[in-house]
PDB file of C-alpha atoms in Angstrom:
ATOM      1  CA  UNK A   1       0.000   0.000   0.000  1.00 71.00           C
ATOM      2  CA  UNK A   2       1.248   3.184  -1.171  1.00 83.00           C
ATOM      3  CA  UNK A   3       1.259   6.264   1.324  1.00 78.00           C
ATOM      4  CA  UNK A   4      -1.303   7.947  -0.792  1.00 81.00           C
ATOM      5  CA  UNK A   5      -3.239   4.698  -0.225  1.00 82.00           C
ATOM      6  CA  UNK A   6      -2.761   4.629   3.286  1.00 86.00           C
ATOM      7  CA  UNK A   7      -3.811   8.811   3.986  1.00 87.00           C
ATOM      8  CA  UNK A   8      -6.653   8.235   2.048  1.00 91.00           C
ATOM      9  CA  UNK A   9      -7.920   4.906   4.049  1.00 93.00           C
ATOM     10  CA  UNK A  10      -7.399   7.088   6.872  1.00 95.00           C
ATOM     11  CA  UNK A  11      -8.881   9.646   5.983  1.00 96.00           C
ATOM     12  CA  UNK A  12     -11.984   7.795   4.621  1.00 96.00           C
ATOM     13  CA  UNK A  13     -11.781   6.032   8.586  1.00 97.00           C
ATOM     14  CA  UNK A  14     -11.848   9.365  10.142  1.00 97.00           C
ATOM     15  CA  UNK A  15     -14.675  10.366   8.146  1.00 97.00           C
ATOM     16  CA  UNK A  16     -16.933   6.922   9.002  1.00 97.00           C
ATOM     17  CA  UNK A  17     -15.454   7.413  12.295  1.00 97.00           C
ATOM     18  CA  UNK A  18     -16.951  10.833  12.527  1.00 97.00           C
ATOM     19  CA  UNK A  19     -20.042  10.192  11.032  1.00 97.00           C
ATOM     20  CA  UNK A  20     -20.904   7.590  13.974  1.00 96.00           C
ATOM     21  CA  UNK A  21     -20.689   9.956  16.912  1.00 96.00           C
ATOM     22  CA  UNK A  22     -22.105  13.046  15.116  1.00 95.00           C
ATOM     23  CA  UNK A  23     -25.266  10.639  14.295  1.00 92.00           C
ATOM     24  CA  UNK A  24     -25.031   9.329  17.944  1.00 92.00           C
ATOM     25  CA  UNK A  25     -24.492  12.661  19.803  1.00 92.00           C
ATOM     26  CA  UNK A  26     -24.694  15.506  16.985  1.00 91.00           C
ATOM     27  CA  UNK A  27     -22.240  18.095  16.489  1.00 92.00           C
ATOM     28  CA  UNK A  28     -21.853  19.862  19.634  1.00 91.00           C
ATOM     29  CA  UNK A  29     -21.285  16.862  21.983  1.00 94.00           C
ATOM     30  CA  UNK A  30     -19.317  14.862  19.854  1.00 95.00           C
ATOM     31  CA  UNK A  31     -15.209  14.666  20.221  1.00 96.00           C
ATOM     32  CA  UNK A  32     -12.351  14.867  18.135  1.00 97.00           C
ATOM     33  CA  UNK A  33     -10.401  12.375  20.543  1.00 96.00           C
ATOM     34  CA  UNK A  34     -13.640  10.201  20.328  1.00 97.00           C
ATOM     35  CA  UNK A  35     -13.241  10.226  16.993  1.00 97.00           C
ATOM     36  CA  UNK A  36      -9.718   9.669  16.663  1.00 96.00           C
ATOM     37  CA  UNK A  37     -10.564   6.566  18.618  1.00 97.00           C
ATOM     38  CA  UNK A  38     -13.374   5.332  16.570  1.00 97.00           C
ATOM     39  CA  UNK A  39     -11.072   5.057  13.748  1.00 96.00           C
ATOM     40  CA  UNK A  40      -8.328   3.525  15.721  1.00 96.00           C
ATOM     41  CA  UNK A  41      -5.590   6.575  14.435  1.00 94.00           C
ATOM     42  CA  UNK A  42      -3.732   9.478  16.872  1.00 94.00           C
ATOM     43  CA  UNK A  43      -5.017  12.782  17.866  1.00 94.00           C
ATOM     44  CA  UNK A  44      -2.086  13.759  15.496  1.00 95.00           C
ATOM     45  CA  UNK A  45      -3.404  11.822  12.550  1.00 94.00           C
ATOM     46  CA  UNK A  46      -6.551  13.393  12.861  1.00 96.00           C
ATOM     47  CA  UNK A  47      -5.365  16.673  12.763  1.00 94.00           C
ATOM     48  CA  UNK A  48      -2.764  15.995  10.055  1.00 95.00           C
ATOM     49  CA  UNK A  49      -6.023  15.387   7.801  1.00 95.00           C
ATOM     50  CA  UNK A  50      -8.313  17.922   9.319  1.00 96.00           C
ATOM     51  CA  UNK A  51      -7.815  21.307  11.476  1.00 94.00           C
ATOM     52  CA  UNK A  52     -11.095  21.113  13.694  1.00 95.00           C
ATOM     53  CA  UNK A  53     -14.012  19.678  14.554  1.00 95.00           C
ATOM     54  CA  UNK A  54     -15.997  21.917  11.462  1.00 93.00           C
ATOM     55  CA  UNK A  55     -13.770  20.778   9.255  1.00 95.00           C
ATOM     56  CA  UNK A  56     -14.357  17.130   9.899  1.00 96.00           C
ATOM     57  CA  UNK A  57     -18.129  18.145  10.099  1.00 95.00           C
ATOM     58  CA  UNK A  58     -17.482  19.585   6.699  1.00 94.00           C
ATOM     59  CA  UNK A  59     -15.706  16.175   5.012  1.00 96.00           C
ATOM     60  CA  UNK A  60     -18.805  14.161   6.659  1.00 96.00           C
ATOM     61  CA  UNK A  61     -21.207  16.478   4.804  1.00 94.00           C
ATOM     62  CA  UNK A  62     -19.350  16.511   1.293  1.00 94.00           C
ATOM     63  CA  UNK A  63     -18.787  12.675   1.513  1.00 95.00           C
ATOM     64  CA  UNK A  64     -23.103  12.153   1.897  1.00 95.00           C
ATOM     65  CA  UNK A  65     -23.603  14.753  -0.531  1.00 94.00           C
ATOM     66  CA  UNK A  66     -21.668  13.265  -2.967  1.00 94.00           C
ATOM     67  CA  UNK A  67     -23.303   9.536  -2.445  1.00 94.00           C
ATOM     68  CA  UNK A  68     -27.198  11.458  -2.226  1.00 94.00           C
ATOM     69  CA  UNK A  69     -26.243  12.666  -5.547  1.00 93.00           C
ATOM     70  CA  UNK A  70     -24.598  10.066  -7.203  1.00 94.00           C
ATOM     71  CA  UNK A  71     -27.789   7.840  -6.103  1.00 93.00           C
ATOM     72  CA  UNK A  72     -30.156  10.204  -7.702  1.00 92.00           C
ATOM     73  CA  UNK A  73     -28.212  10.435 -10.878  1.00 92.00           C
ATOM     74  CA  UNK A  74     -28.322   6.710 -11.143  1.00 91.00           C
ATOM     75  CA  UNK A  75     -31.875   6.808 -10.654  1.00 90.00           C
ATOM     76  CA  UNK A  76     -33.091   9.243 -13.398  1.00 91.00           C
ATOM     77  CA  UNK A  77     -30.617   7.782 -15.654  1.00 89.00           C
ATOM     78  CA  UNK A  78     -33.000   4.242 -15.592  1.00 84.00           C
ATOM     79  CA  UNK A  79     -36.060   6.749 -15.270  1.00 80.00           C
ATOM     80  CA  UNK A  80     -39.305   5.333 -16.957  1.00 84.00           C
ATOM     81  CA  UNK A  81     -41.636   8.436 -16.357  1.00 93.00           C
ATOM     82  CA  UNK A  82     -41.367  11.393 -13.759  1.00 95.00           C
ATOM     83  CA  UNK A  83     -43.066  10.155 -11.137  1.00 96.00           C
ATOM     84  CA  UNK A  84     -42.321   6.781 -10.869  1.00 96.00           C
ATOM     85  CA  UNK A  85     -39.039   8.292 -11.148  1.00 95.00           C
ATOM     86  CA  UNK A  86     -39.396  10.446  -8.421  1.00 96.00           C
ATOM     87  CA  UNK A  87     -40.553   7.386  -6.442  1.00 96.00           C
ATOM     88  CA  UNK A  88     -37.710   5.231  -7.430  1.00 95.00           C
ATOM     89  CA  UNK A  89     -35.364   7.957  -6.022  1.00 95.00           C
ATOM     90  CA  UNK A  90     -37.108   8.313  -2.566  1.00 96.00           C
ATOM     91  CA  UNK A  91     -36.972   4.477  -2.139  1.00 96.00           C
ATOM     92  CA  UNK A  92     -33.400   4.565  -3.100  1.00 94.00           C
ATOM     93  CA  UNK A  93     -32.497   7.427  -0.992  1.00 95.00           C
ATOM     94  CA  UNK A  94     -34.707   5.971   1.976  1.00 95.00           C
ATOM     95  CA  UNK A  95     -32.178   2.838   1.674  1.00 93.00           C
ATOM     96  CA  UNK A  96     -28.755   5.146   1.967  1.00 94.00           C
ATOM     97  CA  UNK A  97     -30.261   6.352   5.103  1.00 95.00           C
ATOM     98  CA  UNK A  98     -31.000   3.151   6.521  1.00 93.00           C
ATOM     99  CA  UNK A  99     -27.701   1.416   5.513  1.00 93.00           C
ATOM    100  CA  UNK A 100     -25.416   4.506   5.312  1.00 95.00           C
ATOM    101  CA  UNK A 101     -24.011   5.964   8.550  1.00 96.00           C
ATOM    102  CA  UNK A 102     -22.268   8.655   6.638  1.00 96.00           C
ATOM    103  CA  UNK A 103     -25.650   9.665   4.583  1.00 96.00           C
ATOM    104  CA  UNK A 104     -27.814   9.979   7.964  1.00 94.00           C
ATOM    105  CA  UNK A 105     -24.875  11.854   9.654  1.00 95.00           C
ATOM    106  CA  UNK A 106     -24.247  14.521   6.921  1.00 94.00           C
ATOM    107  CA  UNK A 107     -28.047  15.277   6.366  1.00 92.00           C
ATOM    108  CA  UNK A 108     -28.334  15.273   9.748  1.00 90.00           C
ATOM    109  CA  UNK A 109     -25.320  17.836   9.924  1.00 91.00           C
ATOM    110  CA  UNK A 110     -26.566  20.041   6.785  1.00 88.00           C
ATOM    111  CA  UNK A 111     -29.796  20.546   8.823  1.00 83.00           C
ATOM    112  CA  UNK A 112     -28.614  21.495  12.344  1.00 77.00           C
ATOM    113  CA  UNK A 113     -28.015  25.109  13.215  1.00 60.00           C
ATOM    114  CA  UNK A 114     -24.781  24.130  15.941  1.00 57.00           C
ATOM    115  CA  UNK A 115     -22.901  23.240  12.652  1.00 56.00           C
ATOM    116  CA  UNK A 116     -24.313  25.229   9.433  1.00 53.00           C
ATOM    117  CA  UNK A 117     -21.996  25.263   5.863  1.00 61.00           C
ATOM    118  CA  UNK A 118     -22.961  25.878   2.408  1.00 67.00           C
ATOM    119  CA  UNK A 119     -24.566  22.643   2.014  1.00 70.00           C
ATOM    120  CA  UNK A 120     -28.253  22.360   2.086  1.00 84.00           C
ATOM    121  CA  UNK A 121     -29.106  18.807   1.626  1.00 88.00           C
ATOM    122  CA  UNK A 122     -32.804  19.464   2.210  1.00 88.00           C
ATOM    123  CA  UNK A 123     -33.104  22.424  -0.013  1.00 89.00           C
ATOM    124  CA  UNK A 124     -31.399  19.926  -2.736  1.00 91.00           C
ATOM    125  CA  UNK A 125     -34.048  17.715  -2.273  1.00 94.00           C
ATOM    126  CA  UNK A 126     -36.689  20.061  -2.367  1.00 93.00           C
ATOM    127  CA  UNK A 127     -35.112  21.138  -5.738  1.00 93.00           C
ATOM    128  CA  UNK A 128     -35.256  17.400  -6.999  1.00 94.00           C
ATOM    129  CA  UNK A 129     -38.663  16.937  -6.489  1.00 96.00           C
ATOM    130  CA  UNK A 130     -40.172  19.973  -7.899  1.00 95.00           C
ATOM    131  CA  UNK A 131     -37.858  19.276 -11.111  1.00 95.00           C
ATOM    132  CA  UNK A 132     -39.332  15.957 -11.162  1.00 95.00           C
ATOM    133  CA  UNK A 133     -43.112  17.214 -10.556  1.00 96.00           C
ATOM    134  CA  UNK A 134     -42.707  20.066 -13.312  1.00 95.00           C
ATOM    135  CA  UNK A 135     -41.331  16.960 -16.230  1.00 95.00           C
ATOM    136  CA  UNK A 136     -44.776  14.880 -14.393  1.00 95.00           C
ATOM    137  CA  UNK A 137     -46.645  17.991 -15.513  1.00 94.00           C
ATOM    138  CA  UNK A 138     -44.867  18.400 -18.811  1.00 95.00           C
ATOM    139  CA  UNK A 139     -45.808  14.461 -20.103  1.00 94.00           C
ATOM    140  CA  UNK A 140     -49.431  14.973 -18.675  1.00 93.00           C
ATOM    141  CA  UNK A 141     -49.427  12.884 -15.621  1.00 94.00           C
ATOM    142  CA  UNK A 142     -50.741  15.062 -13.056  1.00 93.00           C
ATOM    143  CA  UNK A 143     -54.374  15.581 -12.476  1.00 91.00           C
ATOM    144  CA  UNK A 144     -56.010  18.439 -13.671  1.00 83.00           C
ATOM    145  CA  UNK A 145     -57.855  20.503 -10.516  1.00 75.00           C
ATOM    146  CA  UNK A 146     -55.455  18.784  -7.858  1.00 67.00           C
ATOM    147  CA  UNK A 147     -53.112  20.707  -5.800  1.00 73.00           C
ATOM    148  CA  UNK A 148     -50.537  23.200  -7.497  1.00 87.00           C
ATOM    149  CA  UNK A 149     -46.937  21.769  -8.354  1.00 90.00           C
ATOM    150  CA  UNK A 150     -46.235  24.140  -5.667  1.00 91.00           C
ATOM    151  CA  UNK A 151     -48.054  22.527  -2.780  1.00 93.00           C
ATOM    152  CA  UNK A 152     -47.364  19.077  -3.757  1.00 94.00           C
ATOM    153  CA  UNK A 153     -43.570  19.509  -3.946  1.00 94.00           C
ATOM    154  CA  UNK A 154     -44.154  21.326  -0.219  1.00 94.00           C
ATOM    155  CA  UNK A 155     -46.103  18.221   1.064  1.00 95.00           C
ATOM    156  CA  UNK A 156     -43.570  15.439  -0.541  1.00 96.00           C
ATOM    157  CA  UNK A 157     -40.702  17.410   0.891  1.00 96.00           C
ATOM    158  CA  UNK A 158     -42.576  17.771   4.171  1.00 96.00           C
ATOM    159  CA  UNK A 159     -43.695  14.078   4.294  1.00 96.00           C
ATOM    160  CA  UNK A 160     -40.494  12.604   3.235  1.00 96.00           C
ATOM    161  CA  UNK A 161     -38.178  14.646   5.556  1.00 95.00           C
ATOM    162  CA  UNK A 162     -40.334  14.009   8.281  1.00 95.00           C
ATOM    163  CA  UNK A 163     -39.954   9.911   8.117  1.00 95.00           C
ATOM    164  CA  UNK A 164     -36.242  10.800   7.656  1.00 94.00           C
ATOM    165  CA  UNK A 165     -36.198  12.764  11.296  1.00 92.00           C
ATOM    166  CA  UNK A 166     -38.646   9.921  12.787  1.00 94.00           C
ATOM    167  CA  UNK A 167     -36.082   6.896  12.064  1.00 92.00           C
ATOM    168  CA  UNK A 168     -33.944   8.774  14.225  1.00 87.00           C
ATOM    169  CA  UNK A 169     -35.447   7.285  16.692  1.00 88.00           C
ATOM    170  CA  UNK A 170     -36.238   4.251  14.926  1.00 90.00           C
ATOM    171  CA  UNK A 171     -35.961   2.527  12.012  1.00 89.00           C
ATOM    172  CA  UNK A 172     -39.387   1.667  10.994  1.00 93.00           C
ATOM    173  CA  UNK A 173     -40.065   5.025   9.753  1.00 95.00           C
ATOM    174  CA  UNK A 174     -37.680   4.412   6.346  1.00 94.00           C
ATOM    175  CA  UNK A 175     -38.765   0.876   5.863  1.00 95.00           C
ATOM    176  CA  UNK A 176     -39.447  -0.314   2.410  1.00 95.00           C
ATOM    177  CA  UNK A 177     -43.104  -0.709   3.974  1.00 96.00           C
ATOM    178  CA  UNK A 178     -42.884   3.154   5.492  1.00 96.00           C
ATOM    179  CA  UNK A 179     -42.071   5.213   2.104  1.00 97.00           C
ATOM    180  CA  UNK A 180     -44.110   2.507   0.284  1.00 97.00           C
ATOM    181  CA  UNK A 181     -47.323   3.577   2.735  1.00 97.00           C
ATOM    182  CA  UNK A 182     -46.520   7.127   1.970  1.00 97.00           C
ATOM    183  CA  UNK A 183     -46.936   6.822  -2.046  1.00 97.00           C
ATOM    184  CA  UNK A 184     -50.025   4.517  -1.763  1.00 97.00           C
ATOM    185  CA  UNK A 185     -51.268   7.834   0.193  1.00 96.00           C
ATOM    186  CA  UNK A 186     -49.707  10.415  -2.253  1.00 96.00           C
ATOM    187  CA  UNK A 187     -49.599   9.139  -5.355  1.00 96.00           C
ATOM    188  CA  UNK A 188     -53.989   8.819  -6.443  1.00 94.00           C
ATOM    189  CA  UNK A 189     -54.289  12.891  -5.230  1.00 91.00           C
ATOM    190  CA  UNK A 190     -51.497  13.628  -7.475  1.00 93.00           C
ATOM    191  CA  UNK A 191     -52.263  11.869 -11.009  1.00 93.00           C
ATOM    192  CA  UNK A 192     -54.931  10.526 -13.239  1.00 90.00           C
ATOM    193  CA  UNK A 193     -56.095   7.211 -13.110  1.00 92.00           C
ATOM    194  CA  UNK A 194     -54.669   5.879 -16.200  1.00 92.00           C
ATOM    195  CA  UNK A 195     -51.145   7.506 -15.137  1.00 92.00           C
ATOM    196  CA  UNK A 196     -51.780   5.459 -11.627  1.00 95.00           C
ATOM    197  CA  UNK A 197     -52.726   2.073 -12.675  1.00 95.00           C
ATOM    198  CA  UNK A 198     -49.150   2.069 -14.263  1.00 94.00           C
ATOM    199  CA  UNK A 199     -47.163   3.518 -11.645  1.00 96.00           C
ATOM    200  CA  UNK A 200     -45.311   1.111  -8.696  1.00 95.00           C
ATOM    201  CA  UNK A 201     -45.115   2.799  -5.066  1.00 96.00           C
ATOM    202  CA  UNK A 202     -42.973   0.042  -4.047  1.00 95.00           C
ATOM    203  CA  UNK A 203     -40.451   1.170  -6.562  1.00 93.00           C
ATOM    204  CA  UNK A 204     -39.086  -0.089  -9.805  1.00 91.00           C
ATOM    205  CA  UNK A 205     -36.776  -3.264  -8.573  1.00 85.00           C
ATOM    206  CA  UNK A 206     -33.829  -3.034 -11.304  1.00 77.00           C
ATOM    207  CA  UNK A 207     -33.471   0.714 -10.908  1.00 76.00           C
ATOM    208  CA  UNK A 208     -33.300   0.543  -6.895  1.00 76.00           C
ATOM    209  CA  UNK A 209     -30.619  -2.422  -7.235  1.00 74.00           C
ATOM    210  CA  UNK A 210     -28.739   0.032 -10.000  1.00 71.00           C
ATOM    211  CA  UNK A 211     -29.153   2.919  -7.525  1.00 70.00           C
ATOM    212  CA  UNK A 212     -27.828   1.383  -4.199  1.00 64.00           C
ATOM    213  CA  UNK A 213     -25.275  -1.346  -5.746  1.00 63.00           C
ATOM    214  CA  UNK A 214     -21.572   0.498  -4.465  1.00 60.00           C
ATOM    215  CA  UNK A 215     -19.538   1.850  -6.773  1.00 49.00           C
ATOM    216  CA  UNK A 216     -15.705   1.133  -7.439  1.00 43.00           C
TER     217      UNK A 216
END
């Protein structure tokens, strides 16, 4: 292993390392010597890859940013329509936060006043679905006299970020069963019956494998 290798596996160790006691304890109550610990380097390791406690905030934030992304790039590129689209990528972002420490703890950290950057993973997401909702409107699958684009992307956002802040304290609340519930609810006040007779709220199977299968 090269010494490039061996910064970067550290690196990547302090980061998972991080991620843990941020999601345990959040930002203000978590330690850099805890975390040092967790990924079984030296206080001096740690600081040869990151100045403070922010910064390693910072890395934790980029590094679930960049695997929220990638994941919803995957998705649309297997997209069948909008909105079975935009259900594909809720079931395959619901799975990052249920298997990814990293994911929970950078949302989590994006959110929190105690330790605010540039990153807004919620606003992001909020951007995603109303992107999604105007291409729904645009091939004809939303009903005519529902709610405005407006309100529905308000009431996704609010519904979806709300089971992601209940499996905080447990699980349940992002199971496959969970965000399936939610588009069984959503999905006949949003589009016409023709459009919903052909749409899946458990997801699409082949694009959620493609989604959350690792990469590299």
């Amino acid at each position: 292993m090269t010494k490039q290798e061996r910064g970067t596996r550290t690196r990547d160790a302090l980061i998972r390392s991080a991620a843990g006691e941020f999601d345990l304890r959040g930002f203000a109550q978590a330690t850099l010597s805890a975390i040092s610990v967790g990924a079984g380097v030296s206080p001096g390791a740690l600081h040869f890859h990151f100045e403070n406690k922010a910064a390693v905030a910072e890395a934790v934030e980029d590094a679930a940013c960049t695997t929220l992304r990638r994941t919803a790039r995957i998705a649309y590129r297997h997209r069948s329509d909008a909105l079975q689209n935009l259900v594909d990528t809720t079931h395959a972002l619901a799975g990052l936060f249920r298997e990814d420490i990293v994911v929970r703890a950078g949302f989590r950290l994006s959110c929190a006043n105690d330790c605010r950057t540039e990153l807004n993973l919620r606003q992001e997401w909020q951007s995603c679905v109303q992107q999604r909702l105007a291409e729904a409107a645009d091939e004809g699958l939303l009903a005519t006299g529902g709610l405005r684009q407006v309100d529905l992307a308000r009431t996704i956002v609010a519904a979806t970020i709300g089971l992601v802040t209940l499996s905080q304290d447990s699980g349940e609340w992002l199971s496959p069963h969970a965000v399936t519930g939610l588009w069984r609810t959503l999905l006949p006040t949003m589009t016409t019956p023709e459009a919903l007779a052909a749409l899946e709220p458990a997801g699409t199977p082949a694009v959620l494998l493609r989604s959350l299968t690792p990469v590299g």
